[in-house]
Amino acid sequence: MSEMNLKEAEPIHCQYTRTSPNCCTCLSSCRGIVAALVRRDLEKACGMENAMEETVEKKTDVVVKGDAALKTQFLTTKDKFHEFVDSGWKGPKGHKTSDNDKPEEEKETSVEEPETKKFKVDPEERNKVGKPDGKRIRGQNKSRPHTKPNAFDEKRLCPSVIQDNKECTYGDKCIFLHDAAEYMGSKLADIGESCYLYDTFGKCAYGLSCRYAKAHTTPDFKTMENAELIKANEGRETVKNSLKKELQNQLRKRSVAFKKSEEYLKTLANNKDKTQQLGNAVVSADPTGEEQRVSTEAETQASQDKQPPVKTIGPLTDEDVIKLRQCEKKQVDFQDKLYLAPLTTCGNLPFRRLCKRFGADITCGEMAMCTNLLQGQQSEWALLKRHESEDVFGVQVEGCFPDTMTRCAELINNNADVDFVDINSGCPIDLVYKKGGGCGLMTRNRKFEQIIKGMNHVLDVPLTVKIRTGVQEKCNIAHKLIPEMKKWDVSMITLHGRSREQRYTKLADWDYITACSKLASPVPLFGNGDILSYEDAMKAKETGVSGIMIARGALIKPWIFTEIKESRHWDISSNERLDVLRDFSNFGLEHWGSDTRGVEKTRTFMLEWLSFMCRYIPVGLLERVPQKINERPPFYMGRNYLESLMASQHAGDWIRISEMLLGPVPKNFIFLPKHKANAYK
């Protein structure tokens, strides 16, 4: 080693060997020490590099937090996605369109894309980030534009002309058209060449006003009929529970008799009077308590003089003879069933028909307000309608007082064909909660008990209850209510694993559902929350619940029932999904009508459903299977144009899909979805 090298290494020798730099024995040890130091520095550098890589990965995770994991070849940006969808769109008739070719009225139908949902912040950071008034972001579009379906028809044909030229009841005062030729000249163009109603039933009840009228109209504007199909469908009642005009008039005049309800409400009133009398006897008028002591002694003497020979629990009645006992009521087997949740707006009859075809075992109508049912409102009674394919069907009612709920239950029991009645005590909407209904019932035990006992008194079918974990986010009370509901003879309980404050944020608490299912035994308890695949369903069944209720999972992909029953992931194609939408449109035309009013009503409900269905990610595109319900779909290109179009979360693209099935939208058509996604991380 040269002298210069020794001098350069001298500080190191002196520092670590504590020997003279001229000592030859230290040179070999010096080389080892230097090598060790170099290795140590390299290890530190590598460790820091790995730490930096981990930090970068963590930062990347933070950026994509809440997004579903897709294969990289399908990912794209928002601008590129919309550019691709707009450039590839062909109109309903197949010709390619551009922004310049679109009329101004059509451009206005595409409402601006909703803003991305903001992440929920901690209370400490709420002052820095979020709304200035401190309110939480809700998953609902309020004050959205609404156009009545009958506003799309400028000139309407008189019902007397539609119904085989019957005499018009309005005479000269009729505001509708009676000239068939004039109406056909001003009518909107037909959507298609075949009418679903005519092909299915042999006759279209909407005649010339049908948007597929060419399929069953003669040149002289007469409606054709298929005698064979009419005979085959003779006596068939496809939809039940329609409100009869006679009953509606009686409800409006308040002339409907509620005998069983009045009996129960009288017992409630008598019990209330007795409670007040006992309270008055206990309370003393004299602050010293002398008057109370005298009255007590007098009562004791009277009780000794008139003491009954046998201890009784009240007067003997024939209540046990008249009232059906629990074992005598109609029984429903709830065990191991797939239950389609009652879904407001989207859980309509055509959608339930689709879910039945995919394997749903139990269906339930949308939530109906008991006061509106008692008033005979046609729109509310429409929520009770039942299709012939729904073999196990129930209705869900909402209310906050024992008298209205008991009368409503008796009204349904006498005038509707249902297998069970469900009480909604889980609705988180402010309008319902502030009146004491929905989740508000969970905090009003006395009223809740009176409502359940009263409805059980008048019903011949099982009574079920749907609840949440509680009202406040970190204060569960369902475990306290469930033992009480068992005493009140509830036939089945459904528990949504979130509180009212949570709405649909955060994951459902299935550990809590497990504990509650053990408390509920032997009463069946269904679990509800975050089921989007058969794997989620299998994990839910392992908790010991009697069955599973599926809500948003069925809206995102109604074929989830098939997946669960066949224990597989279904990589459904875009054409198959379009066929599902086509079936929905046919069922909607059958249910709401094939005239312009019915077509636009069907379109509106289809668009509401598409606001959920667009969140579905095809199985073949996922990096990790299955998709989770709280993961936001990123912008991605599908395997074909239709798959990309169905992935769009823009309302204008949903309208394009509806135009493929229901023709062009009217000039004054505007749509904004009722619900926004509020469940992503």
XYZ file of C-alpha atoms in Angstrom:
681
model
C 0.000 0.000 0.000
C 1.431 3.411 -0.913
C 2.218 6.103 1.622
C -0.494 8.309 0.186
C -3.084 5.578 0.638
C -1.966 5.061 4.219
C -2.328 8.728 4.944
C -5.789 8.802 3.403
C -6.808 5.854 5.582
C -5.164 7.263 8.700
C -8.277 8.915 10.198
C -10.136 5.679 9.901
C -7.353 3.682 11.533
C -7.033 6.114 14.336
C -10.753 6.279 14.873
C -11.582 2.570 14.974
C -8.313 0.704 15.812
C -6.836 3.217 18.233
C -3.338 2.321 16.914
C -0.588 4.184 15.139
C -1.094 4.686 11.443
C 2.476 3.374 10.828
C 1.658 0.066 12.520
C 1.621 -2.709 9.902
C -0.596 -4.983 11.993
C -3.442 -2.572 11.809
C -3.478 -2.442 8.044
C -5.188 -5.823 7.592
C -7.753 -5.096 10.255
C -8.292 -1.683 8.711
C -9.233 -3.234 5.386
C -11.815 -5.479 7.119
C -13.285 -2.592 9.013
C -13.582 -0.469 5.895
C -15.281 -3.343 4.056
C -17.692 -3.793 6.959
C -18.474 -0.077 6.978
C -19.132 -0.125 3.251
C -21.483 -3.119 3.652
C -23.299 -1.361 6.490
C -23.734 1.811 4.468
C -24.985 -0.207 1.510
C -27.519 -2.012 3.728
C -28.695 1.315 5.132
C -29.036 2.714 1.642
C -30.991 -0.370 0.480
C -33.189 -0.189 3.553
C -33.943 3.461 2.915
C -34.691 2.686 -0.731
C -37.096 -0.090 0.263
C -38.723 2.204 2.788
C -39.115 4.863 0.112
C -40.677 2.294 -2.221
C -43.103 1.234 0.510
C -43.931 4.879 1.143
C -44.599 5.421 -2.546
C -46.801 2.318 -2.610
C -48.716 3.575 0.404
C -49.184 6.939 -1.247
C -50.448 5.177 -4.354
C -52.875 3.204 -2.203
C -54.156 6.435 -0.718
C -54.751 7.873 -4.171
C -56.775 4.877 -5.352
C -58.463 4.229 -2.028
C -62.020 3.033 -2.610
C -61.521 2.173 -6.295
C -62.070 -1.371 -7.540
C -58.986 -3.229 -8.780
C -59.158 -3.623 -12.576
C -56.703 -5.068 -15.048
C -54.436 -2.288 -16.245
C -55.154 -2.794 -19.957
C -58.783 -1.723 -19.434
C -58.124 1.399 -17.326
C -58.456 4.832 -18.893
C -59.086 8.452 -17.982
C -62.373 10.280 -17.732
C -61.777 12.403 -20.833
C -60.706 9.462 -22.984
C -63.646 7.394 -21.772
C -66.278 9.996 -22.650
C -64.534 10.765 -25.951
C -64.720 7.076 -26.866
C -68.369 6.721 -25.837
C -69.431 9.878 -27.706
C -67.477 9.025 -30.853
C -68.832 5.463 -31.062
C -72.489 6.243 -30.324
C -75.005 5.414 -32.993
C -78.565 6.611 -32.688
C -81.527 4.323 -32.013
C -81.885 3.719 -35.761
C -78.224 2.742 -36.187
C -76.753 5.869 -37.864
C -73.767 7.551 -36.283
C -74.377 10.875 -34.576
C -72.165 13.768 -33.579
C -72.594 16.741 -31.278
C -73.249 19.014 -34.265
C -75.985 16.743 -35.586
C -77.921 16.725 -32.329
C -80.828 19.156 -31.976
C -80.777 21.606 -29.116
C -83.639 19.843 -27.336
C -81.736 16.538 -27.286
C -78.598 18.188 -25.908
C -80.581 19.526 -22.961
C -81.662 16.041 -21.893
C -78.133 15.175 -20.759
C -77.908 16.583 -17.288
C -74.411 17.356 -16.052
C -72.508 14.475 -14.500
C -72.738 14.497 -10.678
C -69.641 15.489 -8.777
C -67.443 12.781 -7.295
C -68.486 11.881 -3.778
C -66.271 13.487 -1.168
C -64.638 11.350 1.484
C -65.996 11.574 4.995
C -63.592 13.510 7.218
C -62.911 13.237 10.923
C -64.681 15.692 13.270
C -61.343 17.423 13.957
C -60.801 18.091 10.253
C -64.390 19.095 9.560
C -63.590 22.750 10.114
C -60.909 22.580 7.421
C -62.637 20.398 4.824
C -66.290 19.917 3.893
C -69.452 21.931 3.744
C -69.428 25.331 5.446
C -72.548 24.523 7.460
C -71.018 21.281 8.757
C -73.798 19.053 7.426
C -72.985 15.570 6.160
C -73.299 14.815 2.470
C -76.457 12.816 1.831
C -76.997 10.317 -0.950
C -79.991 11.999 -2.513
C -80.584 14.556 -5.255
C -83.203 16.931 -3.878
C -85.137 19.520 -5.926
C -84.478 17.552 -9.101
C -86.510 18.316 -12.241
C -89.712 16.330 -12.561
C -92.038 16.149 -15.543
C -95.331 14.309 -15.445
C -95.536 11.491 -18.020
C -98.787 12.816 -19.498
C -97.061 16.110 -20.378
C -95.369 14.477 -23.387
C -98.644 14.041 -25.303
C -99.742 17.316 -26.895
C -102.955 15.811 -28.262
C -104.547 12.837 -26.531
C -107.181 10.464 -27.857
C -110.425 10.155 -25.926
C -110.749 6.901 -23.953
C -114.138 6.291 -25.562
C -112.449 5.991 -28.981
C -109.736 3.706 -27.586
C -112.356 1.445 -25.976
C -114.155 0.330 -29.159
C -115.923 3.626 -29.915
C -118.005 3.745 -26.756
C -120.102 6.815 -26.017
C -118.106 9.651 -24.467
C -119.334 10.466 -20.958
C -118.091 14.081 -21.183
C -120.100 14.993 -24.301
C -119.343 18.418 -25.766
C -117.103 19.303 -22.814
C -114.545 16.591 -23.670
C -111.081 18.060 -24.259
C -109.672 14.958 -26.016
C -109.652 14.117 -29.716
C -112.397 11.933 -31.194
C -111.169 11.850 -34.785
C -108.881 8.819 -35.137
C -107.347 10.028 -38.425
C -106.474 13.435 -36.946
C -104.914 11.804 -33.890
C -102.822 9.372 -35.947
C -101.549 12.307 -38.008
C -100.270 14.189 -34.933
C -99.180 11.152 -32.912
C -95.506 10.493 -32.184
C -93.849 7.915 -34.436
C -94.130 4.270 -33.453
C -91.193 2.782 -31.550
C -91.242 -0.687 -33.069
C -93.094 -3.013 -35.397
C -94.305 -5.551 -32.807
C -96.406 -4.890 -29.685
C -95.498 -6.963 -26.614
C -99.045 -6.771 -25.214
C -100.622 -7.913 -28.481
C -98.116 -10.760 -28.912
C -98.608 -11.938 -25.311
C -102.323 -11.487 -24.632
C -103.807 -11.265 -28.134
C -105.158 -7.768 -27.545
C -103.664 -4.373 -26.726
C -105.843 -2.377 -24.345
C -104.290 0.910 -25.528
C -105.498 0.566 -29.114
C -104.580 3.497 -31.358
C -102.709 5.289 -28.561
C -100.205 2.405 -28.337
C -96.688 3.367 -29.463
C -96.589 0.045 -31.355
C -100.037 0.513 -32.924
C -98.983 -0.527 -36.430
C -98.714 -4.111 -35.216
C -102.447 -4.338 -34.419
C -104.173 -1.567 -36.382
C -105.999 -1.910 -39.692
C -105.834 0.757 -42.452
C -109.244 2.087 -41.350
C -107.931 2.565 -37.769
C -109.546 -0.482 -36.188
C -107.770 -2.528 -33.492
C -107.095 -6.182 -34.328
C -107.410 -9.095 -31.882
C -105.918 -12.592 -31.730
C -108.786 -14.871 -30.687
C -106.558 -17.858 -29.834
C -104.377 -15.910 -27.412
C -107.399 -14.212 -25.854
C -109.006 -17.591 -25.196
C -105.760 -19.004 -23.776
C -105.500 -16.102 -21.310
C -109.196 -16.083 -20.389
C -109.724 -15.837 -16.621
C -106.035 -15.219 -15.981
C -105.312 -12.576 -13.353
C -101.705 -11.514 -13.828
C -101.750 -8.699 -11.239
C -103.564 -8.732 -7.901
C -104.257 -6.201 -5.146
C -105.552 -3.423 -7.376
C -107.621 -0.754 -5.629
C -111.296 -1.082 -6.511
C -113.268 2.085 -7.129
C -115.924 1.150 -4.573
C -113.332 0.674 -1.822
C -111.604 3.915 -2.778
C -114.881 5.856 -2.402
C -115.544 4.238 0.984
C -112.054 5.161 2.203
C -112.464 8.741 1.051
C -115.812 8.977 2.848
C -114.378 7.196 5.906
C -117.177 4.654 5.826
C -115.023 1.529 6.054
C -115.638 -0.453 9.243
C -112.585 -1.556 11.274
C -114.200 -3.866 13.837
C -111.120 -5.730 15.061
C -109.081 -2.548 15.195
C -111.709 -0.781 17.284
C -111.751 -3.691 19.733
C -108.003 -3.487 20.217
C -107.944 0.312 20.437
C -110.649 0.183 23.128
C -108.479 -2.106 25.234
C -105.619 0.356 24.803
C -107.839 3.216 25.917
C -109.101 1.230 28.937
C -105.567 0.330 29.982
C -104.594 3.984 29.679
C -107.530 5.051 31.887
C -106.651 2.444 34.515
C -103.057 3.613 34.553
C -104.166 7.200 35.066
C -106.537 6.192 37.899
C -103.773 4.270 39.652
C -101.490 7.229 39.243
C -104.079 9.589 40.733
C -104.610 7.279 43.701
C -100.918 7.148 44.487
C -100.277 10.873 44.200
C -101.220 12.766 47.407
C -102.751 16.225 47.457
C -101.292 17.028 50.906
C -97.517 17.558 50.908
C -97.292 15.911 54.337
C -98.811 12.705 52.978
C -101.647 12.412 55.546
C -104.415 12.256 52.935
C -102.559 9.527 51.082
C -102.277 7.464 54.271
C -106.002 7.789 55.076
C -107.097 6.782 51.582
C -104.784 3.798 51.659
C -106.250 2.576 54.969
C -109.809 2.966 53.637
C -108.929 1.033 50.495
C -107.342 -1.723 52.590
C -110.515 -2.061 54.713
C -112.716 -2.185 51.571
C -110.489 -4.787 49.983
C -110.701 -6.982 53.087
C -114.518 -6.764 53.061
C -114.807 -7.560 49.336
C -111.860 -9.892 48.766
C -112.522 -12.395 45.934
C -112.237 -16.064 46.868
C -109.950 -16.801 43.896
C -107.182 -14.598 42.519
C -108.035 -13.478 38.947
C -106.212 -11.677 36.166
C -109.214 -9.846 34.734
C -112.646 -10.427 33.203
C -113.330 -13.598 31.227
C -113.714 -12.852 27.507
C -114.027 -14.818 24.305
C -110.904 -13.213 22.857
C -109.074 -16.531 22.728
C -111.936 -18.020 20.697
C -112.266 -15.203 18.138
C -108.646 -14.168 17.757
C -106.381 -16.438 15.742
C -103.538 -17.837 17.767
C -100.025 -17.612 16.379
C -99.987 -21.305 15.444
C -103.288 -20.928 13.532
C -102.127 -18.063 11.315
C -100.893 -18.670 7.797
C -97.339 -19.958 8.064
C -94.451 -18.923 5.805
C -91.207 -20.889 5.647
C -88.490 -18.218 5.887
C -85.580 -20.609 6.472
C -82.616 -20.376 4.036
C -84.409 -18.106 1.600
C -83.101 -15.274 -0.599
C -85.158 -12.181 0.156
C -85.347 -9.241 -2.270
C -85.537 -6.145 -0.076
C -88.365 -3.618 -0.430
C -86.646 -0.943 -2.530
C -88.161 2.516 -2.837
C -88.609 3.635 -6.484
C -86.542 0.815 -8.007
C -88.286 -2.158 -6.337
C -91.308 -1.894 -8.627
C -93.320 -4.814 -9.975
C -91.433 -5.208 -13.319
C -88.087 -5.268 -11.473
C -89.372 -7.849 -8.988
C -90.474 -10.036 -11.918
C -86.898 -9.976 -13.220
C -85.501 -10.932 -9.816
C -87.975 -13.818 -9.542
C -86.702 -15.149 -12.867
C -83.130 -14.954 -11.566
C -84.002 -16.937 -8.419
C -85.295 -14.631 -5.662
C -87.413 -16.614 -3.172
C -89.211 -13.822 -1.293
C -90.299 -10.455 -2.681
C -91.805 -7.457 -0.969
C -93.505 -4.330 -2.266
C -92.106 -0.839 -1.832
C -92.650 0.967 1.463
C -96.200 2.340 1.668
C -97.391 5.043 4.077
C -100.273 3.755 6.190
C -102.073 7.132 6.228
C -102.043 7.331 2.419
C -103.442 3.799 2.169
C -106.246 4.686 4.569
C -107.070 7.744 2.450
C -107.411 5.591 -0.674
C -104.597 7.169 -2.665
C -104.218 5.306 -5.964
C -100.456 5.904 -6.157
C -99.918 4.353 -2.725
C -102.118 1.333 -3.396
C -100.110 0.691 -6.575
C -97.203 -0.266 -4.285
C -99.227 -3.262 -3.022
C -99.728 -4.839 -6.436
C -98.581 -8.431 -6.774
C -97.656 -10.314 -9.938
C -98.715 -13.917 -10.404
C -95.056 -15.060 -10.459
C -94.460 -13.812 -6.895
C -95.227 -16.956 -4.901
C -94.081 -15.553 -1.520
C -94.984 -11.877 -1.420
C -95.358 -9.328 1.353
C -96.080 -5.631 1.700
C -94.189 -3.141 3.825
C -95.994 -0.357 5.668
C -94.693 2.631 7.589
C -96.396 4.508 10.403
C -95.833 5.845 13.875
C -99.167 5.464 15.706
C -101.005 2.320 16.885
C -104.432 3.401 15.609
C -103.453 4.099 11.988
C -101.125 1.103 11.740
C -103.714 -1.288 13.188
C -106.461 -0.043 10.861
C -104.087 -0.208 7.898
C -103.197 -3.814 8.756
C -106.885 -4.766 8.913
C -107.507 -2.997 5.598
C -104.710 -4.962 3.915
C -105.825 -8.195 5.560
C -109.358 -7.838 4.160
C -108.622 -6.410 0.714
C -105.212 -7.661 -0.439
C -103.653 -11.030 -1.183
C -100.357 -11.099 0.727
C -98.312 -13.751 2.517
C -96.937 -11.450 5.225
C -96.922 -7.812 6.329
C -93.674 -6.038 7.203
C -93.240 -3.026 9.505
C -90.586 -0.586 8.360
C -88.702 0.544 11.448
C -85.418 1.077 9.627
C -86.157 3.975 7.248
C -83.518 6.699 7.810
C -85.230 9.484 5.831
C -85.679 12.677 7.845
C -89.287 13.160 6.728
C -90.225 9.774 8.224
C -87.892 9.773 11.228
C -88.908 13.196 12.557
C -92.551 12.078 12.732
C -91.569 9.087 14.844
C -91.743 6.472 12.082
C -89.020 4.368 10.504
C -85.956 4.304 12.755
C -87.847 6.497 15.196
C -89.888 3.493 16.325
C -86.747 1.857 17.692
C -86.539 4.533 20.380
C -90.283 4.476 21.225
C -90.639 1.036 22.750
C -94.109 1.542 24.186
C -95.584 2.713 20.856
C -93.652 0.009 19.009
C -95.143 -2.664 21.260
C -98.680 -1.316 20.807
C -98.261 -1.215 17.023
C -96.961 -4.803 16.795
C -99.601 -6.214 19.138
C -102.373 -4.312 17.386
C -101.347 -5.468 13.915
C -100.948 -9.033 15.144
C -104.472 -8.827 16.576
C -106.070 -8.043 13.198
C -103.817 -9.978 10.783
C -104.318 -13.549 9.570
C -100.794 -13.635 8.088
C -97.370 -13.403 9.764
C -96.061 -10.008 10.873
C -92.380 -9.216 10.251
C -90.188 -6.262 11.248
C -87.196 -4.636 9.545
C -84.807 -2.717 11.806
C -81.312 -1.218 11.830
C -78.604 -1.590 14.465
C -79.702 1.674 16.035
C -80.066 5.398 15.478
C -76.664 6.731 16.517
C -73.571 5.389 14.808
C -71.811 3.962 17.858
C -74.838 3.148 20.005
C -76.447 -0.149 18.990
C -79.856 -0.894 20.498
C -81.154 -3.729 18.296
C -79.942 -6.358 20.776
C -82.219 -4.804 23.409
C -85.259 -4.740 21.120
C -85.016 -8.263 19.719
C -85.842 -10.113 23.007
C -88.847 -7.809 23.439
C -90.065 -8.422 19.884
C -89.946 -12.154 20.541
C -92.432 -11.569 23.374
C -94.607 -9.506 21.034
C -95.015 -12.512 18.668
C -93.069 -11.209 15.686
C -92.743 -13.924 13.011
C -89.454 -12.745 11.490
C -86.889 -9.979 12.017
C -84.642 -8.419 9.383
C -81.559 -6.563 10.636
C -79.636 -4.107 8.477
C -76.101 -3.954 9.845
C -75.864 -0.156 9.910
C -77.288 2.628 12.044
C -79.440 5.499 10.836
C -76.555 7.945 11.007
C -74.374 5.680 8.872
C -76.963 5.412 6.108
C -74.874 3.420 3.610
C -71.380 4.544 4.565
C -68.902 2.078 6.074
C -69.375 -1.665 5.968
C -72.282 -3.495 7.577
C -71.508 -4.936 11.016
C -71.991 -8.671 10.460
C -70.415 -9.527 13.827
C -73.265 -7.650 15.483
C -75.792 -9.393 13.211
C -74.324 -12.735 14.329
C -74.824 -11.869 18.001
C -78.385 -10.682 17.350
C -79.286 -13.847 15.428
C -78.432 -15.892 18.518
C -80.630 -13.630 20.652
C -83.520 -13.938 18.186
C -83.574 -17.746 18.076
C -85.972 -19.488 17.482
C -87.493 -16.485 15.647
C -85.910 -16.283 12.155
C -83.529 -13.366 11.678
C -82.399 -12.235 8.228
C -79.145 -10.323 7.741
C -78.847 -7.416 5.329
C -75.879 -5.411 4.099
C -73.045 -5.460 1.506
C -74.025 -8.658 -0.357
C -72.739 -8.372 -3.940
C -71.440 -11.873 -4.738
C -72.021 -15.490 -3.786
C -68.861 -15.330 -1.646
C -70.386 -12.520 0.399
C -73.538 -14.604 0.721
C -71.619 -17.684 1.893
C -69.816 -15.648 4.557
C -73.149 -14.218 5.670
C -74.713 -17.681 5.980
C -71.803 -18.788 8.171
C -72.899 -16.241 10.784
C -75.965 -18.353 11.597
C -78.682 -16.097 10.150
C -81.859 -17.737 8.894
C -81.645 -16.052 5.500
C -80.227 -13.158 3.523
C -81.905 -9.974 2.360
C -80.353 -8.365 -0.734
C -80.967 -4.720 -1.642
C -78.393 -2.670 -3.567
C -76.659 -5.847 -4.735
C -79.819 -6.779 -6.646
C -79.998 -3.305 -8.210
C -76.371 -3.437 -9.349
C -76.754 -6.966 -10.713
C -80.141 -8.727 -10.406
C -78.509 -11.994 -11.517
C -76.868 -12.167 -8.071
C -79.601 -14.623 -7.028
C -78.484 -17.019 -9.778
C -74.847 -16.619 -8.733
C -75.656 -17.454 -5.108
C -77.754 -20.510 -5.943
C -75.206 -21.845 -8.426
C -72.147 -20.763 -6.348
C -70.317 -19.122 -9.220
C -69.271 -15.773 -10.680
C -71.269 -14.995 -13.800
C -69.261 -13.044 -16.386
C -72.418 -11.821 -18.055
C -71.968 -10.207 -21.468
C -73.190 -6.750 -22.420
C -75.705 -8.234 -24.874
C -77.152 -10.412 -22.106
C -77.463 -7.357 -19.886
C -79.220 -5.516 -22.713
C -81.649 -8.435 -22.976
C -82.344 -8.054 -19.244
C -83.134 -4.378 -19.823
C -85.325 -5.325 -22.779
C -87.322 -7.718 -20.579
C -87.718 -4.918 -18.034
C -89.029 -2.581 -20.731
C -91.556 -5.216 -21.869
C -92.700 -5.827 -18.291
C -92.932 -2.062 -17.791
C -95.081 -1.616 -20.888
C -97.369 -4.354 -19.589
C -97.560 -2.766 -16.146
C -97.635 0.981 -16.901
C -98.992 0.921 -20.437
C -97.740 1.002 -24.024
C -99.009 4.506 -24.793
C -96.730 7.554 -24.577
C -97.453 8.008 -20.899
C -96.606 4.378 -20.096
C -93.491 4.396 -22.282
C -92.052 7.460 -20.550
C -92.913 6.092 -17.119
C -91.119 2.859 -18.017
C -88.154 4.898 -19.254
C -87.968 6.900 -16.027
C -87.904 3.801 -13.829
C -85.340 2.181 -16.144
C -83.079 5.230 -15.834
C -83.387 5.140 -12.043
C -82.295 1.502 -12.147
C -79.418 2.261 -14.541
C -78.048 4.736 -11.977
C -77.277 1.637 -9.879
C -76.572 -0.882 -12.651
C -73.750 1.257 -14.082
C -71.688 0.464 -10.971
C -71.366 -3.174 -12.049
C -67.882 -4.191 -13.268
C -67.719 -7.286 -15.529
C -65.935 -10.217 -13.895
C -63.496 -10.589 -16.802
C -62.134 -7.079 -16.228
C -61.439 -7.427 -12.503
C -57.913 -7.901 -11.208
C -59.346 -9.299 -7.998
C -62.648 -11.176 -7.861
C -65.237 -10.481 -6.493
C -66.172 -6.811 -6.716
C -66.969 -5.196 -3.355
C -70.055 -3.055 -2.953
C -68.161 -0.122 -1.433
C -65.529 0.047 -4.190
C -65.941 2.792 -6.758
C -65.677 1.677 -10.414
C -62.817 3.595 -12.072
C -63.064 4.770 -15.665
C -62.434 1.785 -17.916
C -62.906 0.620 -21.486
C -65.111 -2.434 -21.879
C -64.478 -5.393 -24.162
C -66.866 -3.850 -26.680
C -68.629 -0.530 -27.167
C -71.872 -1.568 -25.461
C -69.993 -2.697 -22.348
C -68.254 0.688 -22.202
C -71.550 2.513 -22.666
C -73.120 0.562 -19.800
C -70.179 1.518 -17.561
C -70.826 5.239 -17.964
C -72.042 7.108 -14.895
C -73.357 10.000 -16.980
C -77.143 10.386 -17.135
C -76.983 11.244 -20.844
C -75.497 7.825 -21.619
C -78.254 6.101 -19.629
C -80.750 7.959 -21.813
C -78.953 6.594 -24.873
C -79.390 3.046 -23.567
C -83.097 3.679 -22.984
C -83.428 4.986 -26.546
C -82.128 1.653 -27.842
C -85.185 -0.018 -26.253
C -87.904 2.646 -25.982
C -87.158 4.965 -28.882
C -86.085 8.628 -28.850
C -86.934 10.733 -25.819
C -89.482 13.560 -26.172
C -88.268 17.109 -26.726
C -88.924 18.291 -23.170
C -87.500 15.200 -21.430
C -85.056 15.822 -18.551
C -83.719 13.266 -16.099
C -81.625 13.396 -12.936
C -81.335 10.280 -10.750
C -83.002 10.233 -7.359
C -80.052 8.633 -5.576
C -76.318 9.303 -5.603
C -73.642 6.824 -4.542
C -72.963 7.423 -0.852
C -71.335 4.105 0.003
C -67.817 4.289 -1.373
C -64.781 4.488 0.892
